[in-house]
Structures are given as C-alpha cells and as structure tokens.
Short mmCIF file of C-alpha atoms and ligand atoms in Angstrom, two decimals:
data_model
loop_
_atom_site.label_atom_id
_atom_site.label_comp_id
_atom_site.label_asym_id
_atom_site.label_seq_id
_atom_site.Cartn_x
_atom_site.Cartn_y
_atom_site.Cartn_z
CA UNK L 1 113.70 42.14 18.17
CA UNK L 2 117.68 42.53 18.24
CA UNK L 3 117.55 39.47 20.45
CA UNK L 4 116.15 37.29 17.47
CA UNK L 5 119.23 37.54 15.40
CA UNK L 6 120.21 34.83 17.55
CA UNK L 7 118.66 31.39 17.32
CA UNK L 8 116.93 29.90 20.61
CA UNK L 9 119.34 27.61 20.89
CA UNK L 10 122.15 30.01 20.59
CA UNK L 11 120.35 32.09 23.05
CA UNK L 12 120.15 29.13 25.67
CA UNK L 13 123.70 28.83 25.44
CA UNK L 14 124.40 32.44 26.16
CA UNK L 15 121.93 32.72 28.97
CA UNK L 16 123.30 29.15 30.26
CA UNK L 17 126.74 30.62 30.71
CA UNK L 18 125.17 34.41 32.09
CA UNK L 19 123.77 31.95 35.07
CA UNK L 20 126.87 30.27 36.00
CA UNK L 21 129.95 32.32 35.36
CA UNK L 22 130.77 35.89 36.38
CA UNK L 23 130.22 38.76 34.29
CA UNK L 24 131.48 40.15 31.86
CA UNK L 25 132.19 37.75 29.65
CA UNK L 26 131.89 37.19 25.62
CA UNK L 27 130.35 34.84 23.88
CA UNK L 28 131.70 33.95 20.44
CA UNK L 29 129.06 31.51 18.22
CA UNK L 30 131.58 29.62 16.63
CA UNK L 31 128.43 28.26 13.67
CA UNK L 32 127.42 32.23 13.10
CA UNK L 33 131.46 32.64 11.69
CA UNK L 34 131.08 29.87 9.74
CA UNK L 35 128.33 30.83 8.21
CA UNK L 36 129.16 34.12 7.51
CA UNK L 37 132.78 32.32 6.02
CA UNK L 38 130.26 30.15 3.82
CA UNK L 39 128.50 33.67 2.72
CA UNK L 40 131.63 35.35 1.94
CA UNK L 41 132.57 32.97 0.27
CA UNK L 42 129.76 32.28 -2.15
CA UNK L 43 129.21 35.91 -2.42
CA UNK L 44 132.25 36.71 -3.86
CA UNK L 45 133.27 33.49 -5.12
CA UNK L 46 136.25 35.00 -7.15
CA UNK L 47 138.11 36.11 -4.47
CA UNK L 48 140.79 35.52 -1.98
CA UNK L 49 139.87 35.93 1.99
CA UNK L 50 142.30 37.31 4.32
CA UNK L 51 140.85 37.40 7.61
CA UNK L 52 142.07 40.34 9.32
CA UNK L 53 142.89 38.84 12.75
CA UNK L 54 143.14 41.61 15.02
CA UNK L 55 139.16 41.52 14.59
CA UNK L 56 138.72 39.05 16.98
CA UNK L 57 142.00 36.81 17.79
CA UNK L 58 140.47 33.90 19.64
CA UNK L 59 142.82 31.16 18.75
CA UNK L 60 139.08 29.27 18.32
CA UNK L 61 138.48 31.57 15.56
CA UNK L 62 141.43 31.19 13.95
CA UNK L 63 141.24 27.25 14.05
CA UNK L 64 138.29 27.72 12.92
CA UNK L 65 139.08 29.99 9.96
CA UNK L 66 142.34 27.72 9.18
CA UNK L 67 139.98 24.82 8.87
CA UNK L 68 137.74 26.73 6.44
CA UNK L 69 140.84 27.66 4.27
CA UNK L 70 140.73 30.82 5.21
CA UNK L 71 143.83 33.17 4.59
CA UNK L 72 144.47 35.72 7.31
CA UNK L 73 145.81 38.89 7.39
CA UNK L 74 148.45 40.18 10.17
CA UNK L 75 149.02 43.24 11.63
CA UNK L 76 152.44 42.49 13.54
CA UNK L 77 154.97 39.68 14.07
CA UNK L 78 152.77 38.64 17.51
CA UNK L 79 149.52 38.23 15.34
CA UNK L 80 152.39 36.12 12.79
CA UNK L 81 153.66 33.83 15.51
CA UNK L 82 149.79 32.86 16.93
CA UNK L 83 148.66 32.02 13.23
CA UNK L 84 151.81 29.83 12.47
CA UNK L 85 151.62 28.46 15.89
CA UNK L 86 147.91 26.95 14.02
CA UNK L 87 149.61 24.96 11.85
CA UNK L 88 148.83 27.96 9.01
CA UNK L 89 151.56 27.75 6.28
CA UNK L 90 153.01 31.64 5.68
CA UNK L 91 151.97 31.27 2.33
CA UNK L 92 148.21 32.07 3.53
CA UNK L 93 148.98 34.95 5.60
CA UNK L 94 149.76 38.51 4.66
CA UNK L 95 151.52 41.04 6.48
CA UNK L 96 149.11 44.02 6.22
CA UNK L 97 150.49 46.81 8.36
CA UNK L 98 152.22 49.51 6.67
CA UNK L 99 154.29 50.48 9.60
CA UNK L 100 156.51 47.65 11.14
CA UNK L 101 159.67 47.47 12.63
CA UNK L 102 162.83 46.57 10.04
CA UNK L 103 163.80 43.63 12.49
CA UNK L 104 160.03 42.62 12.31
CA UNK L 105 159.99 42.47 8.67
CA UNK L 106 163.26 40.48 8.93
CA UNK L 107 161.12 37.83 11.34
CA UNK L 108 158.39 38.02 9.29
CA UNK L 109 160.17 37.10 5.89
CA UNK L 110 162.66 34.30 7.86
CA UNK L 111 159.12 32.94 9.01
CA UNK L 112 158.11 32.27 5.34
CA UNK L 113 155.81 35.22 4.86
CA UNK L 114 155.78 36.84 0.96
CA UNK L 115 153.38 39.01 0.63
CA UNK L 116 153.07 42.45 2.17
CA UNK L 117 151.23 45.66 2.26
CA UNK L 118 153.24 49.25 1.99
CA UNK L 119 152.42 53.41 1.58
CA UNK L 120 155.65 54.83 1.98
CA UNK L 121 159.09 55.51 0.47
CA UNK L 122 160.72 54.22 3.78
CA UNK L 123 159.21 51.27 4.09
CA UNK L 124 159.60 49.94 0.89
CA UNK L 125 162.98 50.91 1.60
CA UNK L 126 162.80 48.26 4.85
CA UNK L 127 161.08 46.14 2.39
CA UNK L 128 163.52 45.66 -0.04
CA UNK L 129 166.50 45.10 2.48
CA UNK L 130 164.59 42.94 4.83
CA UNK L 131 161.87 40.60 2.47
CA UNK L 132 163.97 40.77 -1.20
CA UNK L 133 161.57 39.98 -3.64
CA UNK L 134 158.27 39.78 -2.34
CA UNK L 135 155.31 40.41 -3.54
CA UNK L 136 153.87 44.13 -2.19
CA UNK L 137 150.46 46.01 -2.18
CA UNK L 138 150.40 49.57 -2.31
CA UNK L 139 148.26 51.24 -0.41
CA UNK L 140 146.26 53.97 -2.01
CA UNK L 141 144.55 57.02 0.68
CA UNK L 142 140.76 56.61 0.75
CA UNK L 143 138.45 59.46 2.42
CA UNK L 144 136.29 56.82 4.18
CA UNK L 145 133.65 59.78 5.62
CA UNK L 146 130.70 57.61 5.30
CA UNK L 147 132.62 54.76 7.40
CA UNK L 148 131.31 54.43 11.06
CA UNK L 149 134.80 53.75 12.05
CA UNK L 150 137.42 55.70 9.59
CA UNK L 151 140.63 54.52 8.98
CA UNK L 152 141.36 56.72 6.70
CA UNK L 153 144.39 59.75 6.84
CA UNK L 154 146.72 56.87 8.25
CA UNK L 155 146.93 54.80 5.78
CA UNK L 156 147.51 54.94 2.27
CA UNK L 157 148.85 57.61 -0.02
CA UNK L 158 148.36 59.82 -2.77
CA UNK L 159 147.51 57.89 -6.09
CA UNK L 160 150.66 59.71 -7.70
CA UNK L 161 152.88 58.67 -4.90
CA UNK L 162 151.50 55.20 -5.63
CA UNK L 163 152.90 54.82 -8.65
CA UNK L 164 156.61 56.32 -7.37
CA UNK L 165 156.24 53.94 -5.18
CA UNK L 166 155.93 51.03 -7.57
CA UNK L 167 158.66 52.18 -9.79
CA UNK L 168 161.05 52.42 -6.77
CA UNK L 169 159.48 49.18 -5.33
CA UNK L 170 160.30 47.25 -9.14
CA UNK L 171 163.77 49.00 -9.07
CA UNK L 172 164.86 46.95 -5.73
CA UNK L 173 163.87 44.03 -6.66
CA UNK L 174 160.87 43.94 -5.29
CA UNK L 175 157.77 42.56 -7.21
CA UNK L 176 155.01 44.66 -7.51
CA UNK L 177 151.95 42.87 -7.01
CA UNK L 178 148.90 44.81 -7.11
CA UNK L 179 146.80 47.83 -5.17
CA UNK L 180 145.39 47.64 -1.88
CA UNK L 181 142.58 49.93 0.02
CA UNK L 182 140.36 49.93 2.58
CA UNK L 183 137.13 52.48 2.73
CA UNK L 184 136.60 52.37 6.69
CA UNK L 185 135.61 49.93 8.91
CA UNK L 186 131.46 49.41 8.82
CA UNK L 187 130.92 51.16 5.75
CA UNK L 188 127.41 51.63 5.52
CA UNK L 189 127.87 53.21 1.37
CA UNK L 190 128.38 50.75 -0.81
CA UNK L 191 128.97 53.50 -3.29
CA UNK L 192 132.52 53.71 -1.14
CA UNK L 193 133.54 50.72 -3.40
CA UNK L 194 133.41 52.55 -6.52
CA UNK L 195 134.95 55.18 -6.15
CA UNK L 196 138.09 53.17 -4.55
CA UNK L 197 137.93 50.33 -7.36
CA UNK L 198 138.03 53.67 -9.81
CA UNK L 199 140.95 54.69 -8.30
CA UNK L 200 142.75 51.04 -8.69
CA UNK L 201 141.80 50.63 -11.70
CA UNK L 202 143.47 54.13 -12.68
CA UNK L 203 146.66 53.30 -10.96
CA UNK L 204 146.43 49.50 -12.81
CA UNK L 205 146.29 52.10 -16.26
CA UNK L 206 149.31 54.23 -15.10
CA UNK L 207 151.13 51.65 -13.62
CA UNK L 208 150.93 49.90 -17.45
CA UNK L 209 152.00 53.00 -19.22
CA UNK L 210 154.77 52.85 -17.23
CA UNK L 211 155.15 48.99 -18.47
CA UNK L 212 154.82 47.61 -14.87
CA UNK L 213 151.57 44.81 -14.81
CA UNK L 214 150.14 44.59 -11.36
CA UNK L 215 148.19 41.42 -10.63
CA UNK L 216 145.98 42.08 -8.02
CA UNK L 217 143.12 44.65 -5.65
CA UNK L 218 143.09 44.20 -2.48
CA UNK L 219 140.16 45.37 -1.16
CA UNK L 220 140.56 45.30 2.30
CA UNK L 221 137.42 45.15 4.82
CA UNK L 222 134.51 47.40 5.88
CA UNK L 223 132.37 45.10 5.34
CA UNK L 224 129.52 45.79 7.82
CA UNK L 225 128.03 43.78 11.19
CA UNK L 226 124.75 44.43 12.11
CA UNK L 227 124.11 47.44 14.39
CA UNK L 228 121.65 49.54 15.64
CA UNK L 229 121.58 51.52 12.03
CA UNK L 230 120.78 49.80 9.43
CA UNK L 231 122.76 48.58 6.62
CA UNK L 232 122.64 46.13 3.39
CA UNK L 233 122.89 42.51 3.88
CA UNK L 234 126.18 41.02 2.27
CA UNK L 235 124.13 39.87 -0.71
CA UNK L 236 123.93 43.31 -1.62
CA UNK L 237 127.65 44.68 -1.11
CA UNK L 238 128.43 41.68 -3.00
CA UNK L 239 126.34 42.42 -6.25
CA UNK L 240 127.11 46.11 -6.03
CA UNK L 241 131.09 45.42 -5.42
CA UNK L 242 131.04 43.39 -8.52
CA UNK L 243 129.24 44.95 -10.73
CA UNK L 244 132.05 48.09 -9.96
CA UNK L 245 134.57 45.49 -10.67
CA UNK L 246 133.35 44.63 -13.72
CA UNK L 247 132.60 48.75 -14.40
CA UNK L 248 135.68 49.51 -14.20
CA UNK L 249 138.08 47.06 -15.18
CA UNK L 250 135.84 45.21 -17.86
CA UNK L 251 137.23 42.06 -18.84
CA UNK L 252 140.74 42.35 -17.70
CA UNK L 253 140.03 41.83 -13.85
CA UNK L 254 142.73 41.51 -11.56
CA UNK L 255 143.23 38.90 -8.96
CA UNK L 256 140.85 40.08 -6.35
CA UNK L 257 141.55 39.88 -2.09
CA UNK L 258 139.35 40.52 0.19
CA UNK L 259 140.52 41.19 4.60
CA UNK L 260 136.58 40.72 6.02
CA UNK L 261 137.26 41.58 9.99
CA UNK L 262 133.88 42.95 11.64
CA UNK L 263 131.55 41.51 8.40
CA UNK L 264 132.96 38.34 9.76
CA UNK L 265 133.07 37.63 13.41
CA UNK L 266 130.91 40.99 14.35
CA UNK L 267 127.30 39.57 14.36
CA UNK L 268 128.84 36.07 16.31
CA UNK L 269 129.67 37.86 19.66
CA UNK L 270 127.04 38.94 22.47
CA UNK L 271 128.98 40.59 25.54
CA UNK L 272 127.47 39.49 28.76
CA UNK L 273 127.49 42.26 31.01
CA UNK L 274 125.55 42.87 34.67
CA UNK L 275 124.07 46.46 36.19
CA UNK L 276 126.69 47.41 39.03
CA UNK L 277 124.75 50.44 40.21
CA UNK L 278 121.73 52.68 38.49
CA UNK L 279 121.27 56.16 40.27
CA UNK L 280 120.34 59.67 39.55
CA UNK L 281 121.84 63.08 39.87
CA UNK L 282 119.36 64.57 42.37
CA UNK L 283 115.66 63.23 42.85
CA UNK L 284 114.21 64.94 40.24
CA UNK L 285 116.63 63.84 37.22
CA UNK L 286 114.98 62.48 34.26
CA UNK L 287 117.63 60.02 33.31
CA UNK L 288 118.78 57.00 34.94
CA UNK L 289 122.59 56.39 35.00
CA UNK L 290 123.19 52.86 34.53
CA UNK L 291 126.70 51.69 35.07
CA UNK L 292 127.49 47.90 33.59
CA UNK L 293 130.17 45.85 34.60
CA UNK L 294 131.86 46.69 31.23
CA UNK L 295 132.68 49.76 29.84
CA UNK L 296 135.20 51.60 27.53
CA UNK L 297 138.20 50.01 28.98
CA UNK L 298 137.16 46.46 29.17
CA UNK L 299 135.50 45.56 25.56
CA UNK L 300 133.77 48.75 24.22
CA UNK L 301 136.14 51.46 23.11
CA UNK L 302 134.32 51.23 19.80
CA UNK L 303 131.82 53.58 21.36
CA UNK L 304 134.09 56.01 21.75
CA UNK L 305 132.21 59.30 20.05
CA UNK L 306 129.08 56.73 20.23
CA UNK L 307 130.49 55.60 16.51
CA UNK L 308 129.45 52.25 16.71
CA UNK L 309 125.86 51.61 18.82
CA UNK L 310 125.78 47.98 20.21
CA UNK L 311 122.08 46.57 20.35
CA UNK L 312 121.78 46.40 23.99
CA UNK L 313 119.26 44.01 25.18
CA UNK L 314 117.87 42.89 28.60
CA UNK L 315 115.57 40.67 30.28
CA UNK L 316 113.40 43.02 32.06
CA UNK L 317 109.77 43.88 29.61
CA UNK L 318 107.37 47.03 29.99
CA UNK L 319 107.87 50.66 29.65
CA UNK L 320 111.23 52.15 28.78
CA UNK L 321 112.41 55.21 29.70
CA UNK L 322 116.44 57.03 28.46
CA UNK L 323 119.76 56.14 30.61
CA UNK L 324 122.76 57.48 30.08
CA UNK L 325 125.72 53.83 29.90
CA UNK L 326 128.59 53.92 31.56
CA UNK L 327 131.28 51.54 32.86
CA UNK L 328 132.83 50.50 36.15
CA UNK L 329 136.01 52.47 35.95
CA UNK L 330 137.22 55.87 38.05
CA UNK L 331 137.28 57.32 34.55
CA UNK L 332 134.83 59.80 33.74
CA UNK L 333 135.99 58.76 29.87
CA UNK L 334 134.34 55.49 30.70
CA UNK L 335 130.57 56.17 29.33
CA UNK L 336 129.30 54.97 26.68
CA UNK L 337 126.54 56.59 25.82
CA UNK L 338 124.92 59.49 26.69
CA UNK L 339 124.11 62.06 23.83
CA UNK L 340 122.08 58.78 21.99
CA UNK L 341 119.32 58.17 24.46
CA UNK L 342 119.06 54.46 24.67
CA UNK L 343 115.77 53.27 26.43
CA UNK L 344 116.35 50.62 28.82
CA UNK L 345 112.89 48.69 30.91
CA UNK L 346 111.88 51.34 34.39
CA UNK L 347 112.25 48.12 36.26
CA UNK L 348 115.55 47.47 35.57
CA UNK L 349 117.22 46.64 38.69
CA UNK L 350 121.32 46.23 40.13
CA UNK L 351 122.36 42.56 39.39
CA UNK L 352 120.17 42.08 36.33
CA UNK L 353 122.03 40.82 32.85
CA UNK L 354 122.90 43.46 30.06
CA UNK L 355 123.53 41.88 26.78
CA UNK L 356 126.12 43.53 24.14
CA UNK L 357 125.17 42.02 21.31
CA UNK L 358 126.91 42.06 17.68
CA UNK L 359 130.41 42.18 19.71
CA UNK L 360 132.61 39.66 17.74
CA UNK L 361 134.58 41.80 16.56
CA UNK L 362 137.15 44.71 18.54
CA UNK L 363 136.21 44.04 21.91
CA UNK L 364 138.35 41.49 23.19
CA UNK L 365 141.45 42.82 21.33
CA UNK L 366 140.79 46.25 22.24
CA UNK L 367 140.60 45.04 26.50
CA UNK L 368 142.86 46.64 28.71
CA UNK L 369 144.51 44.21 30.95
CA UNK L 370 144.71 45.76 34.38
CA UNK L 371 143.00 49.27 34.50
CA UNK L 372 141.38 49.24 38.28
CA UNK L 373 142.47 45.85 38.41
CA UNK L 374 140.02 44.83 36.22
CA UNK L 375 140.91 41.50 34.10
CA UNK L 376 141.29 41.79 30.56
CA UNK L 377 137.57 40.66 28.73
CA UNK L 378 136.99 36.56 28.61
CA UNK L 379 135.56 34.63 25.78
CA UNK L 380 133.60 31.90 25.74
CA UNK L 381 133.40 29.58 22.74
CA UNK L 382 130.13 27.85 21.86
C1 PLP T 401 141.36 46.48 10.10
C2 PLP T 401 141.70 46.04 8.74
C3 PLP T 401 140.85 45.18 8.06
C4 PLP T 401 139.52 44.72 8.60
O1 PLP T 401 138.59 45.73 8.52
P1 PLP T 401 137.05 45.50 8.86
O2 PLP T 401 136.42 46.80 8.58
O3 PLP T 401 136.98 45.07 10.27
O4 PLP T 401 136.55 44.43 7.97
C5 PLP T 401 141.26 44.74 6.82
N1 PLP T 401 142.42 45.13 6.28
C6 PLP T 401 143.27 45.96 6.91
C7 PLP T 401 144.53 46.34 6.27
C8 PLP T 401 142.93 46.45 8.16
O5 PLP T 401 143.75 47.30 8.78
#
C-alpha cells in the first residue's frame, strides 16, 4: 500500500542501494521534488517559492531547486553561505529567522541579502543598524494546535505589536514590506489558512490607517507530506488557500510568498534502515521490541511524542502482530514508538530491511553527528 507511492522503478533503485551499501542510509528521489516544484508551482501560480532549506539541505536539492528557479529561504548565515556557494544570487534568498546574531545580520546584508523576516523590538533594532533599508516581514503569532508539528509560541507576535513594530521599523529606515506567518509544520486544517490570512489582512487595514502600504503575505510552510494520517492533496490546500485570499483581501491582493519545506522534499525520501535486535521482556510478553539501526538520534527526532508517524514498510508478508520501535542508542529516549501500536510481519527477523518512508524532509538535518559513535545520517541521490 504505502510502498506504492513510489514507482517500481523508484523502488528498484532504493532496494538496489539497501543490497549494496550499509544501513542506514536515505534515499532522496531527486524527480519526486521536481514534481512536487512543478505542482507548487501550478497550484499557486501567483506566488513566490522560498524553499525553506533547513528541510532537507542536500546540496543536490538545492541545485536542483536553483535550477527550477526556486527562491530559498535561510535560517542562519551557514544555510546563506551553502546557497550562494550554488551560484544562487542573494536576491532569491530570504533570511527567515527571527533570532540571529547582529554580526550575522551584518554577513548576511554584506553578502547581498535584502529581505528579512522579524517579531521583535530588538531585532528590528539589529535590523536597522546592521541591513539599512531592507525590506522586512513581520511576523504575526499563530496558535498552530491543529499542526502535527507546532511552531507556534516562538515565533511571531501579537497583531498589535505588529503594527509597533512597523511604525518603528518605517521610522529607521527600514522598508516595511509585508506580513509573514506560518500555521505549523504538517498542518492537516486547511481552515488554519483563514484564520491567519484574516489576521494579515487586518494588520494590511491597520497598517494603512496608519498610512504605511505593505506589499506582501508571506505565508510560510505547513504544507503537508504524506503520512500515516491522512490529509488533502495539494490541489486542495491550493483551492482552499486561494479562495481565503481572495475572501479576505478581495481585489487588492498583496504580493504573495510561499516557504514549502516538508510539502516539498517530504514524500521524496525513504530511510533505509535494518533490524539490529527484536526481543521480548520475559517469554510471555505480547509485544515484540524491535530495535532498527536508526532511531531518534540519527534521522527521526520528528517522532518525538509520536507527532509525526513514518509509514514503515518491510519485505517480510503474512500476519502482523504490535512492536514497540526503538533505536540503537544507550538512550532509553531513543524509541520511537510505543503508545501507537504499529504492526510489523511475525516473521520478521534480525538483518531484514526497514523502510522509513516519506523522510525527505527533517531527518538528515536533524542527525546527530557522533552520539555512540554513530555517523551522522547519509543520503543518497537518485
Ligand atoms: C520551517 C519553516 C518553514 C517550512 O515549514 P514546513 O512546514 O516544513 O513547510 C517555512 N518558513 C519558516 C519561517 C520556517 O521556519
């Protein structure tokens, strides 16, 4: 079932590398992001795409997205220096992080880059002594509860501080470009949208009373990959998301950005893993404990409170019975999941091949590099 997402011919690549090189490894589809560029981009045909890079920052990728005309968002002045190093001019890359170093901002803005993203009186503060006269978002709170991975409370700020923040923002020097938000990562309600374009739309009103014209919404990402829940293909999000536009800002739209990370590159990864050890707690236990080869530390900290559930596929048929997942760590942190029962085949044995798949996205980035000893997560670009 999960398995068929990916074409046979994908599949033979992915089971090609599982027999040669050791596990675990990802496996990025390099076609599957390009497609999913090509759907972002006719679905929303009006907008701007920022890839947020931390997603997955596979210099392929990037090439990739570069060559597609993709614009990329950046979370630091390390995520700056490997998109430049691509040949990207600064003009297509945004500085998204609200919090950043003074001296990085200085980099940042010596480097060419003009566009940034801001919630807070002291760093438009850094803003306005370090990148004079660029163009800034302001980053409005969102509640994100219906996300699957909330990044809300961080980030953003009260509407009303919003607009102080423009004023002071226009005052030094500064040009106040537009509103920015993001509803959580893998937001499964589209409904999410509205009520954030709502609340741009208000600050666009207030913002004009106050005769200061912002340009643009940046909408940020949570756009979803598929999981083991269910959720609407882009098609949908697309119609929904601009039907809100067009709701609430009629025929005045703004400039509209969008920073796709997981609705990207999610669905284009499948982690190869391989069973270490399976035991039991005593001879009569009921479950199976099956420890992988990766685990928390090593690609899959995104099941941390079992938020996001990985389709987990192997090569072994017949009857299925529950196992608790864990990694290969001396941390008992290191399990992945254990109150939702995932069936795995009776006959699964040590050595066999557990496939991750819809792991594109915040796996790699999210590796540790030495815990144990272990080396930081591979990729493999097909
Ligand atoms: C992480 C992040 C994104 C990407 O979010 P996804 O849910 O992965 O699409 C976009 N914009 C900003 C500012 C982010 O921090």
């Amino acid at each position: 079932m999960y398995r068929d997402y990916y074409s046979d011919e994908e599949w033979g690549k992915i089971q090609q590398l599982a027999q040669t090189e050791e596990t675990p490894f990802l496996v990025v589809l390099l076609d599957m992001i390009k497609t999913k560029f090509d759907e972002f981009r006719d679905s929303f045909p009006y907008a701007k795409i920022y890839y947020a890079v931390k997603a997955n920052p596979g210099v392929e990728v990037l090439s990739l997205l570069r060559d597609l005309g993709s614009n990329f968002d950046i979370a630091s002045v390390y995520e700056l220096d490997k998109v430049l190093a691509l040949g990207v001019s600064p003009e297509r890359i945004s500085f998204g992080n609200t919090i950043k170093k003074a001296r990085h901002v200085r980099e940042a803005y010596e480097k060419g880059v003009r566009l940034f993203v801001t919630d807070s009186e002291a760093d438009v503060k850094i803003l306005a002594k370090e990148a004079p006269g660029s163009k800034i978002f302001f980053r409005v709170l969102m509640e994100a509860l219906t996300a699957d991975w909330p990044l809300s409370r961080k980030f953003g700020c009260q509407p009303r501080m919003v607009t102080e923040l423009v004023s002071q923002a226009a005052d030094a020097g500064l040009e106040p470009f537009g509103i920015s938000f993001h509803v959580g990562s893998q937001q499964r309600e589209i409904s999410a949208w509205d009520a954030a374009i709502a609340k741009a739309n208000y600050l666009f009103e207030w913002m004009e009373e106050e005769h200061i014209h912002l340009k643009a919404m940046n909408m940020g990402g949570g756009f979803p990959a598929d999981y083991l829940s269910k959720t609407n293909p882009l098609s949908v999000y697309a119609e929904e998301i601009t039907r809100y536009i067009g709701l609430h800002f009629g025929d005045d739209t703004p400039e509209i950005y969008l920073e796709p990370g997981r609705g990207l590159v999610g669905e284009a990864g499948v982690l190869v893993s391989e069973v270490v050890l399976i035991s039991k707690k005593s001879k009569t236990d009921l479950k199976r404990w099956v420890y992988t080869d990766v685990g928390k530390f090593s690609g899959l900290i995104e099941t941390m409170d079992e938020s996001i559930k990985y389709p987990v596929y192997t090569e072994k048929n017949g009857e299925t019975g529950d196992v608790i997942l864990a990694g290969p760590t001396c941390d008992s942190q290191d399990i992945m999941y254990e109150d939702f029962k995932y069936q795995l085949p009776m006959g699964l044995e040590i050595g066999d091949k557990v496939y991750w798949l819809s792991t594109g996205a915040y796996t790699t980035s999210y590796s540790s590099v030495e815990f144990n000893g272990f080396p930081p997560l591979k990729t493999y670009f097909v």
